[in-house]
XYZ file of N, CA and C in Angstrom:
459
model
N -16.266 -4.536 3.568
C -15.010 -4.313 2.891
C -15.128 -4.793 1.435
N -14.681 -3.980 0.506
C -14.734 -4.356 -0.902
C -13.814 -5.536 -1.183
N -14.114 -6.273 -2.238
C -13.241 -7.358 -2.678
C -11.951 -6.761 -3.234
N -10.817 -7.419 -3.001
C -9.565 -6.857 -3.491
C -9.469 -6.847 -5.003
N -10.209 -7.716 -5.703
C -10.144 -7.740 -7.162
C -8.746 -8.073 -7.636
N -8.296 -7.401 -8.672
C -6.949 -7.632 -9.187
C -5.932 -7.121 -8.180
N -4.778 -7.791 -8.074
C -3.784 -7.315 -7.111
C -3.349 -5.887 -7.439
N -3.342 -5.007 -6.447
C -2.953 -3.623 -6.699
C -1.449 -3.506 -6.872
N -1.022 -2.354 -7.343
C 0.415 -2.102 -7.392
C 0.944 -2.133 -5.971
N 2.108 -2.649 -5.817
C 2.709 -2.670 -4.491
C 2.903 -1.239 -4.000
N 2.798 -1.068 -2.704
C 2.976 0.252 -2.104
C 4.365 0.800 -2.420
N 5.340 -0.087 -2.502
C 6.711 0.333 -2.802
C 6.784 0.979 -4.192
N 6.045 0.435 -5.153
C 6.018 1.007 -6.501
C 5.434 2.417 -6.460
N 4.364 2.581 -5.704
C 3.750 3.903 -5.597
C 4.680 4.876 -4.869
N 5.390 4.385 -3.871
C 6.359 5.232 -3.156
C 7.445 5.714 -4.110
N 7.953 4.809 -4.969
C 8.973 5.187 -5.950
C 8.415 6.185 -6.963
N 7.131 6.025 -7.311
C 6.461 6.963 -8.209
C 6.494 8.376 -7.615
N 6.143 8.509 -6.325
C 6.114 9.822 -5.686
C 7.509 10.404 -5.530
N 8.502 9.565 -5.390
C 9.887 10.051 -5.350
C 10.265 10.635 -6.708
N 9.848 9.992 -7.782
C 10.092 10.527 -9.131
C 9.382 11.862 -9.329
N 8.159 11.972 -8.829
C 7.410 13.235 -8.908
C 8.171 14.319 -8.152
N 8.694 13.984 -6.976
C 9.442 14.957 -6.170
C 10.703 15.424 -6.892
N 11.262 14.584 -7.758
C 12.443 14.966 -8.535
C 12.078 15.904 -9.685
N 10.777 16.035 -9.967
C 10.342 16.949 -11.016
C 9.765 16.268 -12.242
N 9.607 14.954 -12.205
C 9.038 14.237 -13.354
C 7.537 14.484 -13.453
N 7.040 14.418 -14.660
C 5.595 14.470 -14.878
C 5.009 13.117 -14.509
N 3.713 13.055 -14.155
C 3.116 11.791 -13.722
C 3.288 10.641 -14.720
N 3.109 10.908 -16.005
C 3.238 9.843 -17.003
C 4.664 9.298 -17.047
N 5.641 10.198 -17.024
C 7.046 9.774 -17.062
C 7.436 9.063 -15.769
N 6.939 9.538 -14.643
C 7.247 8.911 -13.356
C 6.672 7.499 -13.299
N 5.467 7.320 -13.818
C 4.848 5.997 -13.821
C 5.657 5.015 -14.660
N 6.071 5.439 -15.828
C 6.864 4.569 -16.698
C 8.197 4.244 -16.039
N 8.802 5.213 -15.362
C 10.101 5.004 -14.718
C 10.043 3.930 -13.634
N 8.892 3.772 -12.983
C 8.784 2.777 -11.916
C 8.088 1.499 -12.361
N 7.741 1.407 -13.643
C 7.148 0.183 -14.166
C 5.633 0.113 -14.111
N 4.985 1.256 -13.932
C 3.518 1.302 -13.948
C 3.083 1.935 -15.277
N 1.809 1.803 -15.597
C 1.321 2.388 -16.841
C 1.060 3.886 -16.653
N 1.007 4.616 -17.774
C 0.748 6.053 -17.717
C -0.596 6.371 -17.061
N -1.685 5.656 -17.429
C -2.964 5.972 -16.785
C -2.942 5.756 -15.267
N -2.216 4.737 -14.817
C -2.132 4.492 -13.374
C -1.420 5.659 -12.698
N -0.330 6.122 -13.280
C 0.391 7.270 -12.724
C -0.471 8.513 -12.672
N -1.199 8.766 -13.750
C -2.099 9.925 -13.785
C -3.167 9.808 -12.696
N -3.696 8.585 -12.506
C -4.731 8.361 -11.498
C -4.177 8.573 -10.093
N -2.980 8.037 -9.821
C -2.361 8.248 -8.508
C -2.199 9.736 -8.233
N -1.692 10.459 -9.231
C -1.434 11.890 -9.070
C -2.739 12.652 -8.845
N -3.723 12.364 -9.678
C -5.009 13.063 -9.604
C -5.736 12.765 -8.291
N -5.816 11.482 -7.913
C -6.552 11.099 -6.703
C -5.913 11.641 -5.433
N -4.608 11.867 -5.467
C -3.919 12.386 -4.281
C -3.808 13.903 -4.306
N -4.305 14.544 -5.341
C -4.244 16.001 -5.417
C -2.835 16.525 -5.620
N -1.974 15.712 -6.212
C -0.611 16.147 -6.494
C 0.346 16.014 -5.321
N -0.137 15.497 -4.205
C 0.709 15.314 -3.019
C 0.709 13.841 -2.624
N 1.861 13.323 -2.199
C 1.907 11.903 -1.814
C 0.942 11.613 -0.660
N 0.163 10.540 -0.766
C -0.810 10.234 0.283
C -0.201 9.568 1.513
N 1.094 9.315 1.497
C 1.759 8.691 2.634
C 3.200 9.156 2.686
N 3.871 8.814 3.761
C 5.262 9.199 3.960
C 6.147 8.464 2.947
N 7.109 9.154 2.374
C 7.953 8.555 1.336
C 9.152 7.781 1.875
N 9.367 7.812 3.174
C 10.475 7.038 3.726
C 10.120 5.556 3.659
N 11.110 4.685 3.435
C 10.812 3.248 3.376
C 10.222 2.763 4.696
N 9.373 1.754 4.597
C 8.760 1.215 5.801
C 9.820 0.596 6.692
N 9.641 0.763 7.980
C 10.579 0.179 8.933
C 10.296 -1.317 9.043
N 11.132 -2.010 9.733
C 10.929 -3.431 9.945
C 9.782 -3.733 10.883
N 9.139 -2.693 11.370
C 8.027 -2.869 12.300
C 6.852 -3.572 11.635
N 6.628 -3.287 10.364
C 5.476 -3.833 9.667
C 5.875 -5.075 8.876
N 4.950 -6.011 8.766
C 5.211 -7.217 7.993
C 5.284 -6.869 6.506
N 6.219 -7.465 5.826
C 6.341 -7.261 4.386
C 5.499 -8.315 3.662
N 5.324 -8.115 2.366
C 4.572 -9.079 1.572
C 5.289 -10.428 1.570
N 6.606 -10.397 1.529
C 7.399 -11.642 1.556
C 7.144 -12.412 2.859
N 7.087 -11.689 3.992
C 6.804 -12.347 5.270
C 5.378 -12.904 5.290
N 4.450 -12.175 4.711
C 3.067 -12.665 4.656
C 2.958 -13.922 3.797
N 3.728 -13.976 2.701
C 3.739 -15.191 1.880
C 4.290 -16.367 2.678
N 5.330 -16.131 3.454
C 5.925 -17.185 4.281
C 4.920 -17.669 5.330
N 4.192 -16.735 5.935
C 3.162 -17.105 6.906
C 2.108 -17.982 6.236
N 1.669 -17.596 5.045
C 0.644 -18.360 4.324
C 1.136 -19.770 3.998
N 2.380 -19.886 3.539
C 2.924 -21.210 3.202
C 3.020 -22.101 4.440
N 3.557 -21.563 5.509
C 3.700 -22.350 6.730
C 2.349 -22.714 7.328
N 1.400 -21.785 7.245
C 0.053 -22.050 7.771
C -0.620 -23.156 6.970
N -0.435 -23.140 5.639
C -1.006 -24.183 4.787
C -0.385 -25.549 5.072
N 0.858 -25.553 5.540
C 1.533 -26.804 5.893
C 1.150 -27.284 7.289
N 0.329 -26.514 7.987
C -0.158 -26.908 9.296
C 0.713 -26.459 10.450
N 1.613 -25.526 10.219
C 2.479 -25.031 11.289
C 1.681 -24.172 12.261
N 2.076 -24.206 13.509
C 1.438 -23.403 14.538
C 2.001 -21.991 14.562
N 1.382 -21.144 15.348
C 1.774 -19.737 15.431
C 3.218 -19.596 15.903
N 3.587 -20.330 16.942
C 4.945 -20.217 17.490
C 6.002 -20.700 16.499
N 5.696 -21.753 15.779
C 6.648 -22.259 14.781
C 6.816 -21.252 13.640
N 5.714 -20.678 13.186
C 5.775 -19.664 12.132
C 6.609 -18.480 12.609
N 6.365 -18.054 13.846
C 7.101 -16.919 14.410
C 8.604 -17.195 14.428
N 8.997 -18.398 14.824
C 10.425 -18.751 14.826
C 11.006 -18.723 13.422
N 10.248 -19.219 12.459
C 10.727 -19.302 11.069
C 10.972 -17.919 10.460
N 10.074 -16.987 10.733
C 10.213 -15.659 10.109
C 10.901 -14.644 11.019
N 11.225 -15.050 12.242
C 11.942 -14.160 13.149
C 11.089 -13.045 13.734
N 9.839 -13.347 13.989
C 8.912 -12.375 14.579
C 8.372 -12.902 15.887
N 7.752 -12.045 16.653
C 7.131 -12.431 17.905
C 5.857 -13.229 17.622
N 5.558 -14.259 18.428
C 4.324 -15.029 18.197
C 3.058 -14.173 18.220
N 3.040 -13.113 19.049
C 1.848 -12.266 19.093
C 1.651 -11.520 17.777
N 2.750 -11.176 17.098
C 2.656 -10.503 15.798
C 2.004 -11.431 14.775
N 2.444 -12.689 14.765
C 1.895 -13.671 13.818
C 0.431 -13.949 14.144
N 0.129 -14.117 15.426
C -1.253 -14.378 15.839
C -2.172 -13.235 15.437
N -1.721 -12.007 15.683
C -2.505 -10.821 15.327
C -2.706 -10.736 13.819
N -1.648 -11.030 13.064
C -1.739 -11.001 11.598
C -2.761 -12.017 11.097
N -2.716 -13.220 11.635
C -3.656 -14.258 11.211
C -5.092 -13.886 11.575
N -5.274 -13.247 12.711
C -6.614 -12.865 13.145
C -7.154 -11.682 12.344
N -6.320 -10.660 12.128
C -6.782 -9.438 11.457
C -6.983 -9.595 9.960
N -6.073 -10.305 9.322
C -6.036 -10.276 7.859
C -6.376 -11.590 7.189
N -7.093 -12.454 7.879
C -7.497 -13.718 7.268
C -8.587 -13.459 6.235
N -8.591 -14.276 5.181
C -9.653 -14.197 4.170
C -10.846 -14.951 4.726
N -11.978 -14.290 4.843
C -13.145 -14.904 5.487
C -14.213 -15.324 4.499
N -13.851 -15.452 3.255
C -14.818 -15.853 2.248
C -15.203 -17.320 2.445
N -16.458 -17.635 2.263
C -16.912 -19.017 2.369
C -16.973 -19.515 3.804
N -17.093 -18.619 4.757
C -17.249 -18.947 6.178
C -16.072 -19.751 6.731
N -14.931 -19.696 6.085
C -13.718 -20.302 6.625
C -12.724 -19.184 6.871
N -11.762 -19.463 7.722
C -10.775 -18.451 8.042
C -9.409 -18.911 7.552
N -9.208 -18.828 6.254
C -7.908 -19.209 5.706
C -7.096 -17.951 5.426
N -5.789 -18.095 5.488
C -4.905 -16.942 5.352
C -4.299 -16.929 3.961
N -4.489 -15.825 3.245
C -3.872 -15.636 1.928
C -3.042 -14.367 1.978
N -1.799 -14.466 1.521
C -0.871 -13.337 1.603
C -1.375 -12.130 0.819
N -1.920 -12.354 -0.373
C -2.360 -11.226 -1.198
C -3.524 -10.483 -0.553
N -4.476 -11.221 0.031
C -5.614 -10.593 0.705
C -5.135 -9.863 1.952
N -4.196 -10.484 2.679
C -3.662 -9.864 3.895
C -2.929 -8.565 3.562
N -2.164 -8.567 2.482
C -1.443 -7.364 2.072
C -2.435 -6.270 1.682
N -3.471 -6.649 0.956
C -4.498 -5.691 0.537
C -5.173 -5.067 1.764
N -5.537 -5.900 2.747
C -6.185 -5.378 3.951
C -5.244 -4.468 4.733
N -3.971 -4.852 4.827
C -3.001 -4.034 5.557
C -2.808 -2.679 4.881
N -2.722 -2.670 3.551
C -2.555 -1.409 2.828
C -3.802 -0.543 2.931
N -4.962 -1.180 2.971
C -6.212 -0.440 3.091
C -6.282 0.288 4.427
N -5.850 -0.356 5.501
C -5.900 0.283 6.807
C -4.774 1.299 6.995
N -3.731 1.231 6.173
C -2.602 2.154 6.304
C -2.821 3.465 5.543
N -3.849 3.544 4.720
C -4.085 4.747 3.926
C -4.517 5.915 4.798
N -4.245 7.114 4.297
C -4.696 8.308 5.008
C -6.218 8.356 4.987
N -6.829 8.736 6.087
C -8.285 8.742 6.146
C -8.937 9.998 5.586
N -8.150 10.913 5.049
C -8.755 12.158 4.584
C -8.203 12.526 3.208
N -8.930 13.412 2.537
C -8.504 13.886 1.228
C -7.360 14.881 1.406
N -6.505 14.973 0.392
C -5.401 15.925 0.420
C -5.948 17.344 0.382
N -5.272 18.271 1.029
C -5.746 19.659 1.095
C -5.774 20.312 -0.285
N -4.870 19.905 -1.183
C -4.881 20.485 -2.524
C -6.133 20.087 -3.298
N -6.738 18.967 -2.934
C -7.964 18.544 -3.606
C -9.158 19.294 -3.045
N -9.203 19.474 -1.728
C -10.390 20.055 -1.095
C -10.377 21.582 -1.020
N -9.222 22.220 -1.147
C -9.129 23.669 -1.008
C -8.785 24.300 -2.362
N -9.745 24.950 -3.034
C -9.503 25.523 -4.364
C -8.418 26.607 -4.375
N -8.310 27.377 -3.284
C -7.286 28.430 -3.239
C -5.886 27.829 -3.230
N -5.685 26.790 -2.449
C -4.384 26.105 -2.431
C -4.096 25.449 -3.776
N -5.128 24.859 -4.354
C -4.983 24.197 -5.651
C -4.505 25.195 -6.715
N -5.046 26.389 -6.666
C -4.677 27.418 -7.638
C -3.240 27.906 -7.436
N -2.740 27.859 -6.219
C -1.387 28.327 -5.919
C -0.303 27.299 -6.227
N -0.672 26.046 -6.332
C 0.316 24.979 -6.504
C 0.898 25.005 -7.917
N 2.230 25.163 -8.076
C 2.841 25.229 -9.410
C 2.708 23.932 -10.184
N 2.695 22.768 -9.504
C 2.605 21.478 -10.189
C 1.242 21.329 -10.863
N 0.160 21.774 -10.224
C -1.157 21.681 -10.844
C -1.275 22.660 -11.998
N -0.576 23.791 -11.923
C -0.579 24.744 -13.033
C 0.141 24.127 -14.237
N 1.225 23.407 -13.982
C 1.920 22.710 -15.068
C 1.025 21.684 -15.731
N 0.288 20.951 -14.903
C -0.577 19.920 -15.434
C -1.691 20.512 -16.282
N -2.201 21.675 -15.907
C -3.280 22.315 -16.665
C -2.799 22.791 -18.030
N -1.482 23.102 -18.156
C -0.952 23.568 -19.425
C -0.790 22.455 -20.461
N -0.748 21.241 -20.009
C -0.497 20.116 -20.939
C -1.681 19.809 -21.793
């Protein structure tokens, strides 16, 4: 697994970007509207082939949020057990245990939990495993009006 490097844009920011695109905004304008830079917006648009790489509906409460992961990290650093953490954040102990096992930072042969690394790993596993059809199929790419607009700029 690659190192997370600099913290990525939150998935929520990218979701808002794609909502702006769906409203008819150009990638540069959509990126600025959600607080990202123009090059980042262009990269998101280009890498996804002009189609959102994930569902645009907000995430359900089923998945842990970054705020919950930060709370887990703080409580874990204070020496709290899995059951105590689960009570504090209002989740099932098995959810907390699974989170600590799956998304722990394993650098330096220790298993410490960091919220930013856990969020990065969770987002990495949530991505679509395949390229968008507009990227891989030239005939579809040619038919898409949004890509024709982009070529005119």
